[in-house]
Amino acid sequence: MIMPYTAKIKVTLRQSILDVQGKAVEHALKNLGYHTVESARIGKYIEVTINEESLMEAERICNEISQKLLSNPVMENYSFELEQVN
Amino acid sequence: MIMPYTAKIKVTLRQSILDVQGKAVEHALKNLGYHTVESARIGKYIEVTINEESLMEAERICNEISQKLLSNPVMENYSFELEQVN
């Protein structure tokens, strides 16, 4: 039976890659007076619904689309949580 | 004692706002042959380190910076997880 699964995917820059947007946020926070906040890093958050027969199959699809479309494997890492929709 | 906390913040477009980037991803997935994937929505994912004396204080700061800088409350929602760094 086909069931809907929600995938919550986070795509982040690899630690070795300079995060320019993150640096800008750090500066802005300092300027706003938030001196206790440090090391901001900015990534993408993607939510998709996957209709598949099993969690394993949904996981396979989620890995594939993350690698092929949603992230750039040279510069970015991804991780996801997958759960069945009730 | 001041402790570091990691905040993982997700900023997403409100349901009523058209997500153009998400629609583009949906189309791209269809074109790549992923017909079981639907309704992609794209947001931001931000990780910051907050040095504060308590989880409560870190939570207060995290709410403030999310509302003031990281999200646009008119169009976006935010949520976060906060955990002490070991």
PDB file of N, CA and C in Angstrom, chain A residues 6-12 42-48 70 79-81, chain B residues 9-13 19 21 40-46 77 79 81:
ATOM      1  N   THR A   6       6.727  12.226   5.107  1.00  0.00           N
ATOM      2  CA  THR A   6       7.288  13.581   5.070  1.00  0.00           C
ATOM      3  C   THR A   6       8.785  13.506   5.308  1.00  0.00           C
ATOM      4  N   ALA A   7       9.559  14.089   4.392  1.00  0.00           N
ATOM      5  CA  ALA A   7      11.009  14.149   4.554  1.00  0.00           C
ATOM      6  C   ALA A   7      11.402  15.581   4.889  1.00  0.00           C
ATOM      7  N   LYS A   8      12.137  15.747   5.984  1.00  0.00           N
ATOM      8  CA  LYS A   8      12.656  17.065   6.380  1.00  0.00           C
ATOM      9  C   LYS A   8      14.160  17.041   6.178  1.00  0.00           C
ATOM     10  N   ILE A   9      14.594  17.729   5.134  1.00  0.00           N
ATOM     11  CA  ILE A   9      15.983  17.628   4.683  1.00  0.00           C
ATOM     12  C   ILE A   9      16.738  18.910   5.014  1.00  0.00           C
ATOM     13  N   LYS A  10      17.890  18.770   5.645  1.00  0.00           N
ATOM     14  CA  LYS A  10      18.749  19.924   5.906  1.00  0.00           C
ATOM     15  C   LYS A  10      19.972  19.818   5.011  1.00  0.00           C
ATOM     16  N   VAL A  11      20.284  20.891   4.312  1.00  0.00           N
ATOM     17  CA  VAL A  11      21.481  20.932   3.473  1.00  0.00           C
ATOM     18  C   VAL A  11      22.393  22.019   4.035  1.00  0.00           C
ATOM     19  N   THR A  12      23.594  21.651   4.436  1.00  0.00           N
ATOM     20  CA  THR A  12      24.518  22.622   5.036  1.00  0.00           C
ATOM     21  C   THR A  12      25.843  22.624   4.285  1.00  0.00           C
ATOM     22  N   ILE A  42      24.590  29.101   7.672  1.00  0.00           N
ATOM     23  CA  ILE A  42      23.289  29.128   7.002  1.00  0.00           C
ATOM     24  C   ILE A  42      23.191  27.997   5.996  1.00  0.00           C
ATOM     25  N   GLY A  43      22.099  27.292   6.019  1.00  0.00           N
ATOM     26  CA  GLY A  43      21.876  26.234   5.046  1.00  0.00           C
ATOM     27  C   GLY A  43      20.459  26.292   4.515  1.00  0.00           C
ATOM     28  N   LYS A  44      20.086  25.219   3.822  1.00  0.00           N
ATOM     29  CA  LYS A  44      18.728  25.138   3.285  1.00  0.00           C
ATOM     30  C   LYS A  44      17.933  24.109   4.071  1.00  0.00           C
ATOM     31  N   TYR A  45      16.633  24.334   4.154  1.00  0.00           N
ATOM     32  CA  TYR A  45      15.737  23.369   4.778  1.00  0.00           C
ATOM     33  C   TYR A  45      14.636  23.050   3.772  1.00  0.00           C
ATOM     34  N   ILE A  46      14.467  21.781   3.449  1.00  0.00           N
ATOM     35  CA  ILE A  46      13.509  21.391   2.411  1.00  0.00           C
ATOM     36  C   ILE A  46      12.553  20.344   2.960  1.00  0.00           C
ATOM     37  N   GLU A  47      11.271  20.571   2.774  1.00  0.00           N
ATOM     38  CA  GLU A  47      10.276  19.583   3.182  1.00  0.00           C
ATOM     39  C   GLU A  47       9.595  19.032   1.938  1.00  0.00           C
ATOM     40  N   VAL A  48       9.618  17.726   1.760  1.00  0.00           N
ATOM     41  CA  VAL A  48       8.894  17.118   0.641  1.00  0.00           C
ATOM     42  C   VAL A  48       8.036  15.968   1.154  1.00  0.00           C
ATOM     43  N   LEU A  70      19.032  18.358  -4.653  1.00  0.00           N
ATOM     44  CA  LEU A  70      18.878  19.333  -3.556  1.00  0.00           C
ATOM     45  C   LEU A  70      20.190  19.818  -2.982  1.00  0.00           C
ATOM     46  N   SER A  79      21.329  15.955   5.549  1.00  0.00           N
ATOM     47  CA  SER A  79      20.806  14.964   6.476  1.00  0.00           C
ATOM     48  C   SER A  79      19.291  15.093   6.439  1.00  0.00           C
ATOM     49  N   PHE A  80      18.596  14.042   6.788  1.00  0.00           N
ATOM     50  CA  PHE A  80      17.130  14.149   6.772  1.00  0.00           C
ATOM     51  C   PHE A  80      16.474  13.293   7.834  1.00  0.00           C
ATOM     52  N   GLU A  81      15.252  13.710   8.168  1.00  0.00           N
ATOM     53  CA  GLU A  81      14.372  12.897   9.014  1.00  0.00           C
ATOM     54  C   GLU A  81      13.178  12.532   8.159  1.00  0.00           C
TER      55      GLU A  81
ATOM     56  N   ILE B   9      17.878  26.351  13.911  1.00  0.00           N
ATOM     57  CA  ILE B   9      16.677  27.134  13.618  1.00  0.00           C
ATOM     58  C   ILE B   9      16.199  26.851  12.195  1.00  0.00           C
ATOM     59  N   LYS B  10      14.917  26.540  12.060  1.00  0.00           N
ATOM     60  CA  LYS B  10      14.318  26.366  10.735  1.00  0.00           C
ATOM     61  C   LYS B  10      13.395  27.540  10.472  1.00  0.00           C
ATOM     62  N   VAL B  11      13.554  28.171   9.331  1.00  0.00           N
ATOM     63  CA  VAL B  11      12.662  29.261   8.938  1.00  0.00           C
ATOM     64  C   VAL B  11      11.937  28.817   7.679  1.00  0.00           C
ATOM     65  N   THR B  12      10.602  28.776   7.745  1.00  0.00           N
ATOM     66  CA  THR B  12       9.821  28.303   6.594  1.00  0.00           C
ATOM     67  C   THR B  12       8.783  29.345   6.195  1.00  0.00           C
ATOM     68  N   LEU B  13       8.437  29.359   4.930  1.00  0.00           N
ATOM     69  CA  LEU B  13       7.372  30.249   4.450  1.00  0.00           C
ATOM     70  C   LEU B  13       6.041  29.818   5.046  1.00  0.00           C
ATOM     71  N   ASP B  19       5.283  29.388  -2.619  1.00  0.00           N
ATOM     72  CA  ASP B  19       6.705  29.062  -2.546  1.00  0.00           C
ATOM     73  C   ASP B  19       7.224  28.772  -3.958  1.00  0.00           C
ATOM     74  N   GLN B  21      10.272  28.834  -5.254  1.00  0.00           N
ATOM     75  CA  GLN B  21      11.446  27.954  -5.285  1.00  0.00           C
ATOM     76  C   GLN B  21      11.019  26.485  -5.097  1.00  0.00           C
ATOM     77  N   ALA B  40       7.049  20.136  -2.554  1.00  0.00           N
ATOM     78  CA  ALA B  40       8.312  20.571  -1.970  1.00  0.00           C
ATOM     79  C   ALA B  40       8.171  22.003  -1.450  1.00  0.00           C
ATOM     80  N   ARG B  41       8.662  22.236  -0.258  1.00  0.00           N
ATOM     81  CA  ARG B  41       8.715  23.600   0.275  1.00  0.00           C
ATOM     82  C   ARG B  41      10.129  23.874   0.781  1.00  0.00           C
ATOM     83  N   ILE B  42      10.639  25.056   0.429  1.00  0.00           N
ATOM     84  CA  ILE B  42      12.029  25.377   0.720  1.00  0.00           C
ATOM     85  C   ILE B  42      12.105  26.453   1.790  1.00  0.00           C
ATOM     86  N   GLY B  43      12.950  26.236   2.765  1.00  0.00           N
ATOM     87  CA  GLY B  43      13.168  27.239   3.808  1.00  0.00           C
ATOM     88  C   GLY B  43      14.641  27.410   4.093  1.00  0.00           C
ATOM     89  N   LYS B  44      14.915  28.108   5.191  1.00  0.00           N
ATOM     90  CA  LYS B  44      16.299  28.300   5.599  1.00  0.00           C
ATOM     91  C   LYS B  44      16.586  27.471   6.835  1.00  0.00           C
ATOM     92  N   TYR B  45      17.838  27.051   6.957  1.00  0.00           N
ATOM     93  CA  TYR B  45      18.277  26.348   8.154  1.00  0.00           C
ATOM     94  C   TYR B  45      19.492  27.079   8.703  1.00  0.00           C
ATOM     95  N   ILE B  46      19.426  27.499   9.953  1.00  0.00           N
ATOM     96  CA  ILE B  46      20.498  28.304  10.534  1.00  0.00           C
ATOM     97  C   ILE B  46      20.983  27.653  11.824  1.00  0.00           C
ATOM     98  N   ASN B  77       7.461  31.501   9.254  1.00  0.00           N
ATOM     99  CA  ASN B  77       7.440  30.931  10.600  1.00  0.00           C
ATOM    100  C   ASN B  77       8.833  30.444  10.948  1.00  0.00           C
ATOM    101  N   SER B  79      11.048  27.771  13.858  1.00  0.00           N
ATOM    102  CA  SER B  79      11.056  26.869  15.009  1.00  0.00           C
ATOM    103  C   SER B  79      12.508  26.530  15.278  1.00  0.00           C
ATOM    104  N   GLU B  81      15.484  24.033  17.749  1.00  0.00           N
ATOM    105  CA  GLU B  81      15.890  23.088  18.795  1.00  0.00           C
ATOM    106  C   GLU B  81      17.140  23.663  19.433  1.00  0.00           C
TER     107      GLU B  81
END
